[in-house]
Coordinates of C-alpha atoms in Angstrom, one line a residue:
Chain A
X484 CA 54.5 -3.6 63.6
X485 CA 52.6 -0.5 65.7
X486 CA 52.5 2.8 63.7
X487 CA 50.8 5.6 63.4
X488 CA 50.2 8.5 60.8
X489 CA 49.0 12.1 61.6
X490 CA 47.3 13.8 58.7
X491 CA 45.9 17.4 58.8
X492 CA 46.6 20.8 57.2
X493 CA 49.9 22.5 57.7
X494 CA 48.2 26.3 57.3
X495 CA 45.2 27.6 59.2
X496 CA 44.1 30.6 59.7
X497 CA 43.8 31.9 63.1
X498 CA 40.0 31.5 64.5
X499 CA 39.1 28.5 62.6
X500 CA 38.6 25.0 63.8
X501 CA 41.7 22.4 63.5
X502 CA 41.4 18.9 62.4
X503 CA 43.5 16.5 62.8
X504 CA 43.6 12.4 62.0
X505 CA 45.3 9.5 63.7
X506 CA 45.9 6.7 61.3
X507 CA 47.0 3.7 63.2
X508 CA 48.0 0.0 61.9
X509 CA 49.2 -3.4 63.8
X510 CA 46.8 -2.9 66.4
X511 CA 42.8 -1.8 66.4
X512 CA 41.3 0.4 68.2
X513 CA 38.5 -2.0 69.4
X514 CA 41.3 -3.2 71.5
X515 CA 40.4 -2.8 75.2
X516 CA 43.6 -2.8 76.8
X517 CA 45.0 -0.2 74.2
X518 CA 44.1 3.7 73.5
X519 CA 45.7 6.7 71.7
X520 CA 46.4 10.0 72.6
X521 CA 47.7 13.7 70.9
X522 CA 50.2 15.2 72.2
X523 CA 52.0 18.6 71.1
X524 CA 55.2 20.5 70.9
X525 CA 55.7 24.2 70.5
X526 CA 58.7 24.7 68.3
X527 CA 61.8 24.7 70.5
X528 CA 59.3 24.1 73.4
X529 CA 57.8 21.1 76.1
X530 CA 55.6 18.7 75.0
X531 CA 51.9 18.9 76.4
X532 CA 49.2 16.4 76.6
X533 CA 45.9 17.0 75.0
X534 CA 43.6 14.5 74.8
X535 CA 43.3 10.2 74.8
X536 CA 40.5 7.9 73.9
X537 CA 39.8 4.3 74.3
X538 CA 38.0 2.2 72.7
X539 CA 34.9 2.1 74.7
X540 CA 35.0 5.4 74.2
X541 CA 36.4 6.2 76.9
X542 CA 37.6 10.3 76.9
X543 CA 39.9 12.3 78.4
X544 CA 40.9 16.1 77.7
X545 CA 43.7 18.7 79.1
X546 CA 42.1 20.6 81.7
X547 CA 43.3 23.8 80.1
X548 CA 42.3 23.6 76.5
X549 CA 39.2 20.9 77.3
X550 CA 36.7 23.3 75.6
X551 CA 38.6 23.5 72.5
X552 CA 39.2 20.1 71.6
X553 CA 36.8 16.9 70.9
X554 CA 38.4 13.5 70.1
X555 CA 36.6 10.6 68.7
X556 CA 37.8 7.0 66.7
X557 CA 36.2 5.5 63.4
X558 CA 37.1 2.0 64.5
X559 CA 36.5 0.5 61.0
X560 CA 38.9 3.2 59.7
X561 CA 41.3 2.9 62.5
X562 CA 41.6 6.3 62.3
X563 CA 41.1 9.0 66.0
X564 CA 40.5 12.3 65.2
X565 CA 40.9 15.5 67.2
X566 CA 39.4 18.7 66.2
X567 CA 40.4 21.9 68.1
X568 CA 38.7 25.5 67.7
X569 CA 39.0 28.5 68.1
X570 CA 43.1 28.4 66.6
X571 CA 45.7 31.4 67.9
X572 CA 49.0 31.7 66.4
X573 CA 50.0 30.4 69.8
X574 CA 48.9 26.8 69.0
X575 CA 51.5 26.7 66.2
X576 CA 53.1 23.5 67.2
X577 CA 53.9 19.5 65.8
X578 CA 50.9 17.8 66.9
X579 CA 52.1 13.8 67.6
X580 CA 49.7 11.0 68.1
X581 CA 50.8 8.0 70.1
X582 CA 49.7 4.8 71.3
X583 CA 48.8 4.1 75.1
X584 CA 47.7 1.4 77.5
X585 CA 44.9 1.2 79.5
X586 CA 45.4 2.1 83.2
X587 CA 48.9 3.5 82.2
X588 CA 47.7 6.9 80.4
X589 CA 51.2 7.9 80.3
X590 CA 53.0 5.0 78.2
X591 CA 53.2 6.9 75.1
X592 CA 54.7 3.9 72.6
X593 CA 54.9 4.4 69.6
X594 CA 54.5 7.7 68.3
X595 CA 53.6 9.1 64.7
X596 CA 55.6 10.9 63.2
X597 CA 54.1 14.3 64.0
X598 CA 52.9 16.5 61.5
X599 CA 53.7 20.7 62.0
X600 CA 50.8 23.1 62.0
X601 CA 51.7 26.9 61.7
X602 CA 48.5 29.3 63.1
X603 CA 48.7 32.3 60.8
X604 CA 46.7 34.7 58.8
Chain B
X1072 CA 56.0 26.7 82.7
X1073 CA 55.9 23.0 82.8
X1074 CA 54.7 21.2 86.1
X1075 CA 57.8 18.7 86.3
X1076 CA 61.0 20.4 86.7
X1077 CA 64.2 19.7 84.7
X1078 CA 67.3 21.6 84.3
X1079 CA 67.7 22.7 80.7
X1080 CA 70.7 21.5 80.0
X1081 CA 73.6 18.8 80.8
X1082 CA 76.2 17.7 79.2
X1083 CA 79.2 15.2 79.8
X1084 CA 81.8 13.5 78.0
X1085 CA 82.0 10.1 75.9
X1086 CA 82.1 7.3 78.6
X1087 CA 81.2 9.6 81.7
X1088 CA 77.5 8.8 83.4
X1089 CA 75.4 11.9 83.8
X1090 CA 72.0 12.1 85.5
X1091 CA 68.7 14.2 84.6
X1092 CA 66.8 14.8 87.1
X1093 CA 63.2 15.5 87.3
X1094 CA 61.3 17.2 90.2
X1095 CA 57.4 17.2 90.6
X1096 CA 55.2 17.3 94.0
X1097 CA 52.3 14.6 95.5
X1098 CA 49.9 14.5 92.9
X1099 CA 52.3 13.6 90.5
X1100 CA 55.7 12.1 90.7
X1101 CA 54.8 11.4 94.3
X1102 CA 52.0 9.1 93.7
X1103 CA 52.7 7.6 90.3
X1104 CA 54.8 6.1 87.8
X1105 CA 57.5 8.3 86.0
X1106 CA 58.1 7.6 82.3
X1107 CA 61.5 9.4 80.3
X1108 CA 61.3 9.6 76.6
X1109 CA 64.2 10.4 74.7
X1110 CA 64.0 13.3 71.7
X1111 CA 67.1 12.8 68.9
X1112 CA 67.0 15.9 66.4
X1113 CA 64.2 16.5 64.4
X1114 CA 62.4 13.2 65.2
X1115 CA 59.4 12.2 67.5
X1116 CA 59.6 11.1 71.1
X1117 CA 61.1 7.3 71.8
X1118 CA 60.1 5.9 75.0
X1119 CA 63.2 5.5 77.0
X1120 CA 61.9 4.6 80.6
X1121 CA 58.3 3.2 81.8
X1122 CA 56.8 2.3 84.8
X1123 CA 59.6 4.8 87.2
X1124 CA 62.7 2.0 86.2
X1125 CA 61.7 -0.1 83.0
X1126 CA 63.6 -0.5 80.0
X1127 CA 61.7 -0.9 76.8
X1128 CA 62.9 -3.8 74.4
X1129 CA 65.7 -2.6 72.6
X1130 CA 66.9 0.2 75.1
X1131 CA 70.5 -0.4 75.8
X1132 CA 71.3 -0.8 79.9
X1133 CA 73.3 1.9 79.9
X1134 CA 69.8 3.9 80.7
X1135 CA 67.9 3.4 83.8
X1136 CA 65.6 4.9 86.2
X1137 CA 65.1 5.9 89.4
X1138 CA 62.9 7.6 91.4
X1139 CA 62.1 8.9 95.5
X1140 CA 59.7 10.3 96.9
X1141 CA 58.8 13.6 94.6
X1142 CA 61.7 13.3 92.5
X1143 CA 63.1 10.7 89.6
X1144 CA 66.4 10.6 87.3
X1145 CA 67.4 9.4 84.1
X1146 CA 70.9 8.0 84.5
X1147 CA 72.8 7.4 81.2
X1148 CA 76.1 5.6 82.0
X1149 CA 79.1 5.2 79.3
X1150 CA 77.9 8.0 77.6
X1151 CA 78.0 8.0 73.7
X1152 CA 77.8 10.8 70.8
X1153 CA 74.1 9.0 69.2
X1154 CA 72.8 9.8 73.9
X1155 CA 73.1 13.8 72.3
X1156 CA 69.3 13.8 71.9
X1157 CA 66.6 16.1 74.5
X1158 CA 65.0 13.8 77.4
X1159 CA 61.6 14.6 79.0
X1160 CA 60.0 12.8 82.5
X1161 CA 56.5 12.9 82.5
X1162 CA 53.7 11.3 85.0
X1163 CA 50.2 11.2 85.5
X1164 CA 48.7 14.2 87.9
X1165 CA 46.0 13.2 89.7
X1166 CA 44.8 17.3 90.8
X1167 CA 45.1 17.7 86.6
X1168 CA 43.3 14.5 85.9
X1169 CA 46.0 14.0 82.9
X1170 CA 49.6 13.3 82.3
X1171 CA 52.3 16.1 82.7
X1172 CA 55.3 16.9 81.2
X1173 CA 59.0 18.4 82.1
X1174 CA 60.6 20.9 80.0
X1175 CA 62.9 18.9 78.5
X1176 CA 66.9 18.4 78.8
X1177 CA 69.3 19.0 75.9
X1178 CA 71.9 16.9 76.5
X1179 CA 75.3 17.2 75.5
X1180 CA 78.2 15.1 74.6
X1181 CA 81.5 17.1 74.6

């Protein structure tokens, strides 16, 4: 069974650096045909797509937020971790990771269960 | 202001079929494949819909699919209370380098 676990804090303060982990299990992330992006969700709001890796390293970031974010993977932790600076009360929001497939950036499946992050002083 | 285009809301009755639809442009919908994932309360996405008409293992028939030219649609047929639930397209852009999202349809079941 595919799952995956975000872990981060639920506070920060606005101006400092966010980061968040990906836990996953039942697949690895040395996998070549498998990847795993963030995706996030304003409160009452869209989802938006931040960032995906793959395991050769492969990176790709949002256009619109790509100098605030860096994503890497601890393969022997099976863990992807994405680190975004520079926080505004405006990236309040549940940060999800989910699983993808190579060549099909778009087949989120599963998800984690999301984990909230409030942006305040 | 979300580069796919969804109506907000729709709503329909138990047994009824209502459709979703999504509108997007060339670089997107146009060019690649359209994925729906369904949103119940409180919970994280569910993939619904891959690959513009695919059903996931364990999505009941009563969802499919479709999509022409710039536009797609999520068509739920025999409509039940549990379909209440938020639905989102999405496809990869190619001008954004990056997949893109609708804003989302709250469904309703009267």
């Amino acid at each position: 069974q595919v799952t995956l676990k975000e872990s981060g804090p639920v506070l920060v303060k606005p101006t400092e650096t966010l980061t968040l982990t990906c836990t996953v299990s039942g697949f690895s992330l040395s996998n070549a045909r498998m990847g795993v992006s963030w995706v996030r969700q304003p409160p009452g709001k869209a989802l938006e797509w931040l960032a995906h890796i793959f395991s050769n390293d492969e990176k790709s970031y949002s256009t619109s937020l790509k100098s605030r974010l860096t994503i890497s993977k601890d393969t022997s932790k099976s863990q992807v971790v994405l680190t975004m600076t520079n926080m505004d009360p405006v990236d309040t929001a549940t940060y999800y990771c989910a699983r993808i497939r190579f060549l099909d950036f778009v087949w989120f499946d599963p998800w984690g269960q999301g984990t909230l992050v409030t942006v305040s002083s | 202001q979300s580069v796919l285009t969804q109506p907000p809301s729709a709503s329909g009755t138990p047994g009824q079929r209502v459709t979703i639809s999504c509108s997007g442009s060339s670089s997107n919908i146009g060019s690649n494949y359209v994925y729906w994932y369904q949103q119940l309360p409180g919970t994280a996405p569910k993939l619904l819909i891959y690959r513009n008409n695919q059903r996931p293992s364990g999505v009941p028939d009563r969802f499919s699919g479709s999509k022409s030219g710039t536009s797609a649609s999520l068509a739920i047929s025999g409509l039940r209370s549990e379909d209440e639930s938020d639905y989102y397209c999405a496809a990869w852009d190619d001008g954004l380098s990056g997949p893109v999202f609708g804003g989302g349809t709250k469904l309703t079941v009267l």
